[in-house]
Amino acid sequence: MDGAYTGITGTNNNNMETVVHKVVAPPRQSTVDKLKGKMKETFFPDDPFRSFKGQPAARKWLLAAKYLFPILDWAPQYSLSLFKSDLVAGLTIASLAIPQGISYAKLASLPPIIGLYSSFVPPLVYAVLGSSRDLAVGPVSIASLIMGAMLREAVNPSTDPFLFLQLAFTATFFAGMVQASLGILRLGFLIDFMSKATLVGFMAGAAIIVSLQQLKGLLGISHFTTEMGIVPVMSSVFHTTDEWSWQTVLMGICFLLFLLLTRHLSIRRPKLFWVSAGAPLASVIISTLIIFLFKAQKHNISVIGQLKCGLNRPSWDKLLFAGTYLGITMKTGLITGIISLTEGVAVGRTFASIKDYQVDGNKEMMAIGLMNIVGSCTSCYVTTGSFSRSAVNHNAGCKTALSNVVMAMTVMVTLLFLMPLFAYTPNVVLAAIIIVAVIGLIDIQAAYKIYKMDKMDFLVCICAFLGVIFISVQEGLAIAVGISIFRILLQITRPKMVILGNIRGTDIYRNLHHYKEAQRIPGFLILSVEAPINFANTNYLNERIKRWIEEEQGNENKVANLQYVVLDLSTVTTIDTSGIALFMDLKKMIEKRDLELVFVNPVGEVMEKLQRANKLHNFFGTDSLFLTINEAVISLSSFVKLSP
């Protein structure tokens, strides 16, 4: 068993020559080398250090600096023509970021100024550390909604706004720590548990909840529920009809229709993307002028109120790590961090694929994490890459991450000089801006495609959607992820196993239920396991094989007595000691029935462990191991006894 295994003779298609093949054991590797290989594939699948090989020390230091600070990769070749493109893109996304920043801060129950702060410092950090050219950074609706809802469970922002602000900064710090840690430790594969189906359902449900929350602003309601489920929200709407303001409703409907019209125009004519990009800022300006000129704030239309001018104030002294609130801030940071990270990385990869360049997921995690850590110390709350702003950035022709710097500088000018102009901005317009922004998160076409391709994935999608709108955002997400994990466990514990037959005139063997022209080979039960074999599925495999053997032996229409059970291991990539024990038990059980167990094409790790097990237990010989099913059938057919 130390060398190669003789695979028994086979023949070519003309049955004229005898060919001897061998099943070869894999090259020997030490345990340390195997562990290194597995660790590398787990944590460094992209092999980020391949460019360092064979380079002089100075070059390695330069490559390391470029790896940590992607700005060093494109800044030396930056030109005036690139700046012109980035300038236009930066100003365009700033026109969208300013009203959205104010709106999303209110969605998180934070002062509007915090939303603008969050559109100033984080983009500057990302421009230095981020690897995406198209990602436009700032606050986003889903993370804002979740942060506000979760923190309101501990503190009422109306009665204790300072403490609420402290918790928001602290949660943002923990979100950044989670994100940066995932990137530094290269654990990005953990966010892959958020499957496409989960994200589609979750985003659609969250978009509906965000929109329903805006009914408070659209109807002019003062006392509104803090819960996020559709039932309490709608109950709150219809139990406060006496607070509805027809003036607010009229203004809200008008600006909502205007924003929807501009969005529809930009979708129909992509070259007019700037229309929908500038519509939110135009709505803010027009509505502010209407309120100011007609004194509409005296007619039951609520406004933002006075906002102080100035840049971000340091907030590291406001981070609160006291035991009383540590649990809620860590939980909020974890959930908002994972969700915003997933959104940011997904958006970055989407636009990178369009422009055919590479985005390093782990570097993106570090960049997003560090910008949130810095943001938490400079009066910002959780930020990430926004799909709507990134789409505008992409359509506006951005070339590098400098468009984020241009946007940040525009927001800085606004913070320094223009804040008093927002004093008369009506809250109803901010609500309309949020509704139109989140509509794009409802992807009905993607849900339909999931339904057509995979009903189980569609179930995950629907569960995420219904969980979000009927329970809460975080519970709905947990339900969807739980169902996805349960599906993975089912696939592991109940692997697919099929009976193979020969396609006449060939040496090809395929699933009998799939290929109708495939035929059984008399005297043989040929089985294929299409999954790794481990402790979680050995009992199932054992029982399934026993049942097939009993059915085969009880078949009265058989041409020959069953004599050989052939296990095709071509698709079994890994096996553990429980799997080896399964083979040994099968061998004993089959021998008691006067049958023989044959293995075909064990690969890699499976072959190596079979070899080791055979040294200890000597449970099969070279005549039980073949390279192909065809060779096994040809070699053993002469020993098959025909039925009387």
XYZ file of C-alpha atoms in Angstrom:
644
model
C 0.000 0.000 0.000
C 3.024 2.333 0.047
C 3.251 2.794 -3.706
C 0.860 2.861 -6.612
C -2.157 0.575 -6.785
C -2.656 -1.597 -9.810
C -6.019 -0.812 -11.285
C -6.872 -4.035 -13.225
C -6.887 -4.216 -16.909
C -9.194 -2.232 -19.119
C -9.659 -2.073 -22.865
C -9.928 0.582 -25.510
C -13.088 1.184 -27.519
C -12.181 -1.455 -30.115
C -11.539 -4.087 -27.419
C -8.258 -4.887 -29.186
C -5.671 -3.817 -26.626
C -5.326 -4.390 -22.928
C -4.452 -1.296 -20.963
C -3.231 -1.371 -17.385
C -3.908 1.705 -15.319
C -2.848 2.481 -11.800
C -4.527 4.326 -8.976
C -1.678 6.413 -7.637
C -1.423 7.625 -4.081
C -1.100 11.418 -3.750
C 2.375 12.944 -3.175
C 3.423 12.777 0.443
C 2.989 15.947 2.476
C 3.798 16.628 6.077
C 1.024 17.633 8.457
C 2.556 21.097 8.725
C 2.532 21.539 4.939
C -1.100 20.437 4.755
C -2.073 22.813 7.531
C -0.233 25.660 5.789
C -2.039 24.889 2.548
C -5.460 24.846 4.192
C -4.754 28.046 6.117
C -3.601 29.756 2.936
C -6.710 28.767 1.005
C -8.950 29.799 3.918
C -7.427 33.177 4.718
C -5.467 34.061 1.562
C -7.416 32.617 -1.393
C -6.421 35.628 -3.508
C -2.695 35.158 -2.673
C -2.098 38.883 -2.026
C 1.659 38.394 -1.638
C 2.283 36.851 -5.062
C 3.543 40.184 -6.423
C 6.237 40.249 -3.700
C 7.978 37.120 -4.948
C 11.438 37.694 -6.401
C 11.358 41.458 -5.732
C 14.181 43.431 -4.082
C 13.631 44.720 -0.543
C 12.943 48.326 -1.618
C 10.353 47.163 -4.119
C 8.689 44.989 -1.477
C 8.359 47.976 0.874
C 6.778 50.014 -1.925
C 4.351 47.218 -2.777
C 3.450 46.856 0.903
C 2.744 50.589 1.149
C 0.556 50.423 -1.976
C -1.275 47.416 -0.568
C -2.085 49.226 2.686
C -2.755 52.602 1.041
C -4.262 52.088 -2.443
C -4.108 55.850 -3.034
C -0.349 55.422 -3.631
C -1.169 53.208 -6.583
C -3.123 55.779 -8.580
C -2.051 59.163 -7.192
C 1.393 59.283 -8.916
C -0.264 58.885 -12.355
C -3.097 61.296 -11.590
C -3.755 63.899 -14.301
C -5.852 66.983 -14.965
C -8.224 65.074 -17.243
C -8.888 62.567 -14.465
C -9.474 65.421 -12.023
C -12.066 66.994 -14.331
C -14.033 63.752 -14.366
C -13.730 63.286 -10.598
C -14.696 66.919 -9.981
C -17.945 66.557 -11.921
C -18.716 63.232 -10.242
C -17.875 64.571 -6.766
C -20.087 67.642 -7.127
C -22.902 65.475 -8.496
C -22.858 62.999 -5.620
C -22.526 65.883 -3.139
C -25.867 67.233 -4.401
C -27.341 63.868 -3.439
C -25.287 63.268 -0.288
C -26.280 66.519 1.461
C -30.067 65.938 1.535
C -29.627 62.203 2.087
C -27.193 62.796 4.953
C -29.702 65.016 6.740
C -32.553 62.585 6.014
C -30.737 59.436 7.151
C -29.580 61.074 10.375
C -33.210 61.779 11.240
C -33.997 58.167 10.329
C -31.454 57.119 12.980
C -33.025 59.582 15.484
C -29.825 61.664 15.397
C -29.399 65.427 14.853
C -29.330 66.280 11.115
C -25.844 67.778 11.450
C -24.476 64.311 12.308
C -25.579 63.059 8.893
C -23.545 65.789 7.204
C -20.544 65.118 9.436
C -20.787 61.484 8.359
C -20.550 62.591 4.725
C -17.373 64.577 5.403
C -14.726 62.638 7.389
C -15.404 58.982 6.324
C -15.099 59.733 2.567
C -11.670 61.295 3.181
C -10.499 58.181 5.033
C -11.900 55.892 2.362
C -10.181 57.818 -0.442
C -6.824 56.883 1.141
C -7.589 53.280 2.126
C -10.311 52.069 -0.262
C -9.687 50.036 -3.411
C -12.914 50.868 -5.274
C -12.975 53.726 -7.780
C -16.767 54.000 -7.817
C -17.843 53.566 -4.194
C -19.407 56.736 -2.771
C -19.250 56.673 1.011
C -21.747 58.012 3.528
C -24.685 57.072 5.764
C -27.197 54.576 4.335
C -30.864 53.989 5.054
C -30.843 50.394 6.354
C -27.984 50.837 8.827
C -29.518 54.153 9.983
C -32.888 52.542 10.584
C -31.424 49.588 12.497
C -29.135 51.742 14.644
C -31.957 54.090 15.589
C -34.377 51.263 16.351
C -31.928 49.240 18.439
C -30.621 52.159 20.481
C -34.152 53.422 21.152
C -34.715 50.180 23.063
C -32.252 51.473 25.679
C -32.584 55.264 25.531
C -35.275 57.670 24.363
C -33.626 60.217 22.009
C -36.285 62.808 22.812
C -35.785 62.804 26.578
C -32.034 62.083 26.667
C -30.528 63.142 23.317
C -26.946 63.468 24.614
C -26.846 59.909 25.961
C -28.418 58.632 22.736
C -25.700 60.426 20.771
C -23.027 58.836 22.965
C -24.465 55.388 22.317
C -24.563 56.052 18.558
C -20.873 57.020 18.506
C -19.962 54.011 20.647
C -21.966 51.618 18.452
C -20.214 53.103 15.411
C -16.844 52.450 17.079
C -17.759 48.799 17.666
C -19.079 48.511 14.096
C -15.722 49.767 12.825
C -13.829 47.374 15.095
C -15.862 44.411 13.794
C -15.368 45.452 10.172
C -11.644 46.165 10.485
C -11.079 42.922 12.403
C -12.766 40.892 9.677
C -10.453 42.504 7.136
C -7.232 42.280 9.153
C -7.874 38.652 10.163
C -9.080 37.955 6.596
C -12.381 36.542 7.799
C -14.420 38.010 4.990
C -15.852 34.607 4.151
C -18.068 34.996 7.238
C -20.235 37.572 5.469
C -20.836 35.049 2.679
C -23.570 33.586 4.898
C -25.597 36.531 3.630
C -26.665 34.784 0.438
C -28.086 36.538 -2.608
C -31.589 35.332 -1.742
C -31.225 36.547 1.846
C -30.059 39.988 0.740
C -32.830 40.404 -1.853
C -35.558 39.586 0.672
C -33.933 41.519 3.496
C -33.358 44.666 1.428
C -36.910 44.638 0.057
C -38.420 44.207 3.519
C -36.173 46.857 5.034
C -37.026 49.264 2.192
C -40.745 48.851 2.914
C -40.210 49.380 6.648
C -38.072 52.465 5.986
C -40.787 53.824 3.678
C -43.550 53.144 6.191
C -41.549 54.906 8.899
C -41.644 58.012 6.677
C -45.420 58.179 6.982
C -44.734 60.125 10.158
C -43.183 62.916 8.096
C -45.509 62.616 5.107
C -48.628 62.912 7.263
C -47.235 65.359 9.801
C -47.716 63.005 12.783
C -46.044 64.088 16.031
C -46.515 60.933 18.133
C -45.372 57.880 16.229
C -44.398 54.333 17.200
C -40.730 53.458 17.654
C -41.355 49.849 16.574
C -40.460 48.685 13.059
C -43.017 45.964 12.244
C -45.664 46.757 9.646
C -48.526 46.082 12.090
C -47.485 48.573 14.836
C -46.511 51.156 12.205
C -49.854 51.035 10.398
C -51.683 50.908 13.733
C -49.858 54.059 14.803
C -50.777 55.762 11.520
C -54.504 55.098 11.822
C -54.702 55.749 15.567
C -53.319 59.277 15.120
C -55.564 60.543 12.326
C -56.298 63.636 14.398
C -52.615 64.665 13.947
C -52.647 64.439 10.154
C -51.942 67.758 8.428
C -53.436 68.263 4.964
C -50.838 70.923 4.168
C -48.038 68.469 4.966
C -49.726 65.685 2.993
C -50.159 67.932 -0.057
C -46.540 69.083 -0.025
C -45.328 65.516 0.540
C -47.338 64.107 -2.376
C -46.148 66.854 -4.724
C -42.459 66.365 -3.983
C -42.795 62.581 -3.881
C -44.286 62.630 -7.389
C -41.544 65.006 -8.555
C -38.780 62.747 -7.210
C -40.396 59.601 -8.641
C -40.763 61.290 -12.029
C -37.085 62.281 -12.129
C -36.076 58.770 -11.063
C -38.225 57.231 -13.808
C -36.730 59.636 -16.364
C -33.187 58.684 -15.387
C -33.993 54.973 -15.604
C -35.513 55.374 -19.072
C -32.694 57.650 -20.258
C -29.439 56.803 -18.409
C -27.660 59.830 -19.894
C -29.998 62.003 -17.845
C -28.783 60.481 -14.564
C -27.993 63.991 -13.291
C -31.729 64.770 -13.221
C -32.484 62.251 -10.469
C -29.123 62.969 -8.784
C -29.912 66.655 -8.441
C -33.631 66.245 -7.725
C -33.265 65.745 -3.921
C -31.197 68.916 -3.511
C -33.565 70.796 -5.801
C -36.480 69.584 -3.681
C -34.783 70.805 -0.520
C -34.078 74.237 -2.041
C -37.560 74.689 -3.522
C -39.406 73.480 -0.419
C -37.225 75.642 1.839
C -38.033 78.707 -0.252
C -41.748 77.881 -0.145
C -41.699 77.569 3.647
C -39.674 80.774 4.038
C -41.714 82.907 1.633
C -45.172 81.731 2.691
C -44.399 81.206 6.393
C -45.703 77.671 5.945
C -44.150 76.532 9.226
C -47.050 78.326 10.876
C -49.482 76.019 9.066
C -48.622 72.712 10.701
C -45.617 71.919 8.461
C -42.683 70.966 10.666
C -39.174 72.104 9.710
C -35.648 71.052 10.660
C -34.904 74.202 12.655
C -31.649 76.011 13.296
C -28.406 74.159 12.555
C -25.055 75.457 13.745
C -22.194 76.018 11.333
C -18.884 74.266 11.913
C -16.848 71.150 11.205
C -16.824 67.873 13.077
C -16.068 68.155 16.733
C -13.905 65.454 18.343
C -16.134 62.874 19.978
C -13.665 60.372 21.414
C -14.542 61.698 24.858
C -18.197 60.798 24.160
C -17.521 57.099 23.594
C -19.290 55.284 26.392
C -17.916 51.927 27.530
C -19.847 51.748 30.794
C -21.261 48.356 31.733
C -24.883 49.529 31.697
C -24.968 50.206 27.967
C -22.005 48.160 26.758
C -24.179 45.217 25.700
C -26.594 47.223 23.544
C -23.822 49.237 21.868
C -21.806 46.112 21.070
C -24.891 44.336 19.713
C -25.879 47.376 17.644
C -22.323 47.757 16.379
C -22.116 44.105 15.391
C -25.397 44.056 13.462
C -25.032 47.441 11.750
C -21.375 46.700 11.071
C -22.079 43.388 9.331
C -25.025 44.745 7.338
C -23.252 47.928 6.220
C -20.105 45.946 5.419
C -22.048 43.483 3.290
C -23.730 46.326 1.428
C -20.489 48.243 0.898
C -18.488 45.262 -0.373
C -21.355 44.130 -2.625
C -21.721 47.611 -4.152
C -17.960 47.923 -4.676
C -17.729 44.542 -6.392
C -20.764 45.290 -8.572
C -19.266 48.406 -10.105
C -15.777 46.887 -10.273
C -17.165 44.079 -12.446
C -18.791 46.650 -14.738
C -15.479 48.487 -15.253
C -13.422 45.274 -15.209
C -11.079 45.942 -12.308
C -10.439 44.102 -9.069
C -11.707 45.046 -5.615
C -9.973 43.373 -2.684
C -12.734 42.384 -0.256
C -10.444 42.249 2.773
C -8.933 45.664 2.015
C -12.443 47.048 1.646
C -13.347 45.665 5.065
C -10.297 47.294 6.619
C -11.007 50.602 4.865
C -14.691 50.673 5.859
C -13.825 49.586 9.404
C -11.095 52.182 9.912
C -13.239 54.982 8.502
C -15.976 54.091 11.000
C -13.481 53.979 13.871
C -12.198 57.425 12.854
C -15.784 58.560 12.281
C -16.842 57.541 15.783
C -14.138 59.858 17.130
C -15.208 62.774 14.904
C -18.968 62.978 15.532
C -19.972 60.554 12.752
C -22.215 57.505 12.883
C -21.940 54.284 10.883
C -21.209 54.754 7.164
C -20.539 52.530 4.165
C -20.786 52.504 0.393
C -24.215 53.652 -0.753
C -25.715 51.979 -3.814
C -27.657 55.066 -4.952
C -24.727 57.472 -4.549
C -22.273 54.966 -6.047
C -24.534 54.545 -9.079
C -24.602 58.313 -9.536
C -20.825 58.461 -9.038
C -20.356 55.760 -11.686
C -22.752 57.365 -14.178
C -21.149 60.777 -13.640
C -17.877 59.359 -14.958
C -15.719 59.128 -11.829
C -12.213 57.815 -12.465
C -10.740 57.445 -8.972
C -11.654 57.683 -5.289
C -10.871 61.420 -5.446
C -14.548 61.983 -6.233
C -15.142 61.166 -2.551
C -12.700 63.927 -1.601
C -14.529 66.413 -3.837
C -17.834 65.393 -2.240
C -16.324 65.768 1.246
C -14.982 69.236 0.435
C -18.402 70.277 -0.867
C -20.013 69.032 2.336
C -17.332 70.905 4.318
C -18.264 74.180 2.591
C -21.902 73.459 3.405
C -21.052 72.816 7.058
C -19.019 76.023 7.324
C -21.268 78.484 5.535
C -24.638 77.127 4.420
C -26.179 75.464 7.473
C -28.529 78.383 8.364
C -30.196 77.917 4.968
C -31.598 74.554 6.085
C -33.513 76.029 9.021
C -36.747 76.166 6.991
C -36.325 72.806 5.242
C -39.541 70.814 5.856
C -39.268 67.324 7.310
C -41.872 66.084 4.840
C -39.444 66.604 1.940
C -36.749 64.652 3.772
C -39.265 61.816 4.169
C -40.010 61.899 0.442
C -36.278 61.800 -0.357
C -35.805 58.701 1.818
C -38.779 56.889 0.258
C -37.528 57.438 -3.289
C -33.969 56.482 -2.299
C -34.983 53.112 -0.832
C -37.395 52.156 -3.622
C -34.397 50.963 -5.631
C -33.700 48.353 -2.945
C -36.884 46.458 -3.886
C -35.671 44.169 -6.667
C -38.743 42.278 -7.874
C -36.949 41.013 -10.976
C -34.196 39.417 -8.878
C -36.805 37.737 -6.656
C -38.589 36.381 -9.734
C -35.342 34.924 -11.096
C -34.635 33.285 -7.734
C -38.128 31.770 -7.797
C -37.559 30.358 -11.280
C -34.110 28.940 -10.464
C -34.385 27.640 -6.907
C -37.582 27.345 -4.869
C -35.653 26.766 -1.639
C -33.683 29.963 -2.147
C -36.956 31.741 -2.855
C -38.284 30.445 0.479
C -35.237 31.994 2.188
C -35.916 35.245 0.326
C -39.595 35.302 1.358
C -38.764 34.433 4.983
C -36.289 37.304 5.139
C -38.866 39.652 3.623
C -41.763 38.607 5.855
C -39.562 38.454 8.966
C -38.404 42.028 8.417
C -41.820 43.571 7.759
C -43.797 41.619 10.378
C -41.276 41.221 13.215
C -38.251 43.511 12.954
C -35.241 44.111 10.760
C -32.715 42.247 12.911
C -35.021 39.306 13.677
C -35.990 38.983 10.007
C -32.348 38.888 9.027
C -31.598 36.303 11.719
C -34.463 34.098 10.477
C -33.210 34.223 6.886
C -29.608 33.473 7.849
C -30.833 30.658 10.103
C -32.806 29.081 7.234
C -29.776 29.395 4.929
C -27.555 27.665 7.483
C -30.213 24.977 8.021
C -30.218 24.362 4.275
C -26.436 23.966 4.296
C -26.724 21.505 7.184
C -29.304 19.514 5.238
C -26.964 19.354 2.264
C -24.162 18.130 4.528
C -26.178 15.598 6.521
C -28.238 14.346 3.565
C -25.788 14.312 0.639
C -26.915 13.325 -2.822
C -26.261 9.687 -3.730
C -27.278 8.107 -7.035
C -27.274 4.774 -8.868
C -25.218 4.802 -12.063
C -25.784 2.914 -15.302
C -23.871 2.555 -18.551
C -24.778 4.492 -21.683
C -24.771 1.757 -24.349
C -21.817 1.818 -26.739
C -19.665 3.999 -24.471
C -17.603 3.706 -21.310
C -19.647 6.499 -19.708
C -21.696 5.924 -16.541
C -24.450 8.321 -15.505
C -27.391 8.680 -13.101
C -30.133 6.213 -14.057
C -32.900 8.670 -13.152
C -31.313 11.467 -15.141
C -30.254 9.621 -18.301
C -33.033 7.329 -19.524
C -30.669 5.601 -21.989
C -28.388 4.503 -19.129
C -28.726 0.796 -18.283
C -27.969 -1.286 -15.216
C -25.000 -3.656 -15.377
C -26.022 -7.203 -14.338
C -24.399 -8.243 -11.078
C -23.292 -4.701 -10.195
C -24.751 -1.992 -7.957
C -22.830 1.153 -8.930
C -23.292 4.039 -6.524
C -21.906 7.577 -6.588
C -21.623 9.837 -3.548
C -21.691 13.473 -4.657
C -20.461 15.162 -1.482
C -17.696 15.017 1.145
C -18.109 12.158 3.619
C -17.893 13.061 7.300
C -19.331 12.315 10.720
C -22.521 14.260 9.934
C -23.648 12.020 7.081
C -22.091 8.569 7.621
C -25.205 7.134 9.312
C -27.403 8.340 6.470
C -25.047 6.935 3.819
C -24.812 3.600 5.646
C -28.601 3.226 5.852
C -29.098 4.370 2.249
C -26.580 1.879 0.860
C -28.073 -0.956 2.921
C -31.553 -0.162 1.583
C -30.331 -0.191 -2.033
C -28.576 -3.518 -1.498
C -31.721 -5.049 0.019
C -33.849 -3.732 -2.855
C -31.373 -5.075 -5.405
C -31.168 -8.504 -3.794
C -34.965 -8.675 -3.554
C -35.443 -7.829 -7.246
C -36.921 -10.892 -9.002
C -36.339 -9.530 -12.527
C -32.555 -9.377 -12.256
C -30.468 -11.063 -14.970
C -27.569 -11.890 -12.620
C -27.153 -12.181 -8.885
C -25.823 -9.057 -7.235
C -22.160 -9.647 -6.548
C -20.358 -6.299 -6.559
C -21.166 -2.989 -4.870
C -19.132 -0.293 -6.612
C -18.609 3.073 -4.881
C -17.579 5.848 -7.254
C -15.588 8.313 -5.114
C -14.647 10.735 -7.912
C -16.722 13.553 -6.430
C -15.828 12.890 -2.786
C -13.303 15.648 -2.103
C -12.722 15.046 1.614
C -13.303 12.355 4.196
C -12.768 12.086 7.953
C -12.191 9.138 10.271
C -15.948 8.557 10.549
C -16.046 8.183 6.779
C -13.218 5.635 6.837
C -15.068 3.764 9.601
C -18.141 3.789 7.325
C -16.168 2.061 4.557
C -14.893 -0.567 7.007
C -18.407 -1.235 8.330
C -19.767 -1.450 4.779
C -17.020 -3.901 3.889
C -18.010 -6.196 6.788
C -21.731 -5.878 6.119
C -21.326 -6.564 2.400
C -19.074 -9.577 2.956
C -21.706 -11.100 5.247
C -24.068 -10.947 2.280
C -21.488 -12.723 0.064
C -20.836 -9.527 -1.860
C -17.690 -7.550 -2.610
C -17.068 -3.828 -2.096
C -15.146 -2.010 -4.825
C -13.798 1.555 -4.770
C -13.394 3.659 -7.906
C -11.113 6.673 -8.319
C -10.605 7.945 -4.763
C -8.915 11.340 -5.105
C -6.488 13.387 -3.049
C -7.193 13.293 0.658
C -9.599 10.351 0.298
C -6.936 8.168 -1.321
C -4.374 9.163 1.279
C -6.644 8.257 4.206
C -7.678 4.996 2.586
C -3.996 4.150 2.281
C -3.350 4.919 5.955
C -6.417 2.971 7.081
C -5.385 -0.004 5.010
C -1.948 -0.063 6.649
C -3.631 -0.331 10.042
C -6.557 -2.626 9.240
C -5.819 -4.169 5.831
C -9.505 -4.021 4.948
C -9.167 -4.055 1.135
C -6.705 -5.229 -1.487
C -5.528 -4.018 -4.856
C -8.313 -5.993 -6.533
C -10.855 -3.727 -4.825
C -9.501 -0.468 -6.231
C -9.964 0.816 -9.788
C -9.274 3.972 -11.706
C -12.579 4.059 -13.609
C -15.973 2.391 -13.376
C -15.517 0.962 -16.863
C -12.301 -0.812 -15.892
C -13.957 -2.216 -12.769
C -16.908 -3.574 -14.754
C -14.731 -5.079 -17.519
C -12.356 -6.677 -15.036
C -15.018 -8.172 -12.763
C -17.729 -9.103 -15.273
C -16.205 -12.523 -15.866
C -16.852 -13.428 -12.213
C -20.531 -12.476 -12.239
C -22.876 -15.447 -11.831
C -26.012 -15.425 -13.930
C -29.359 -15.966 -12.222
C -30.802 -19.483 -12.583
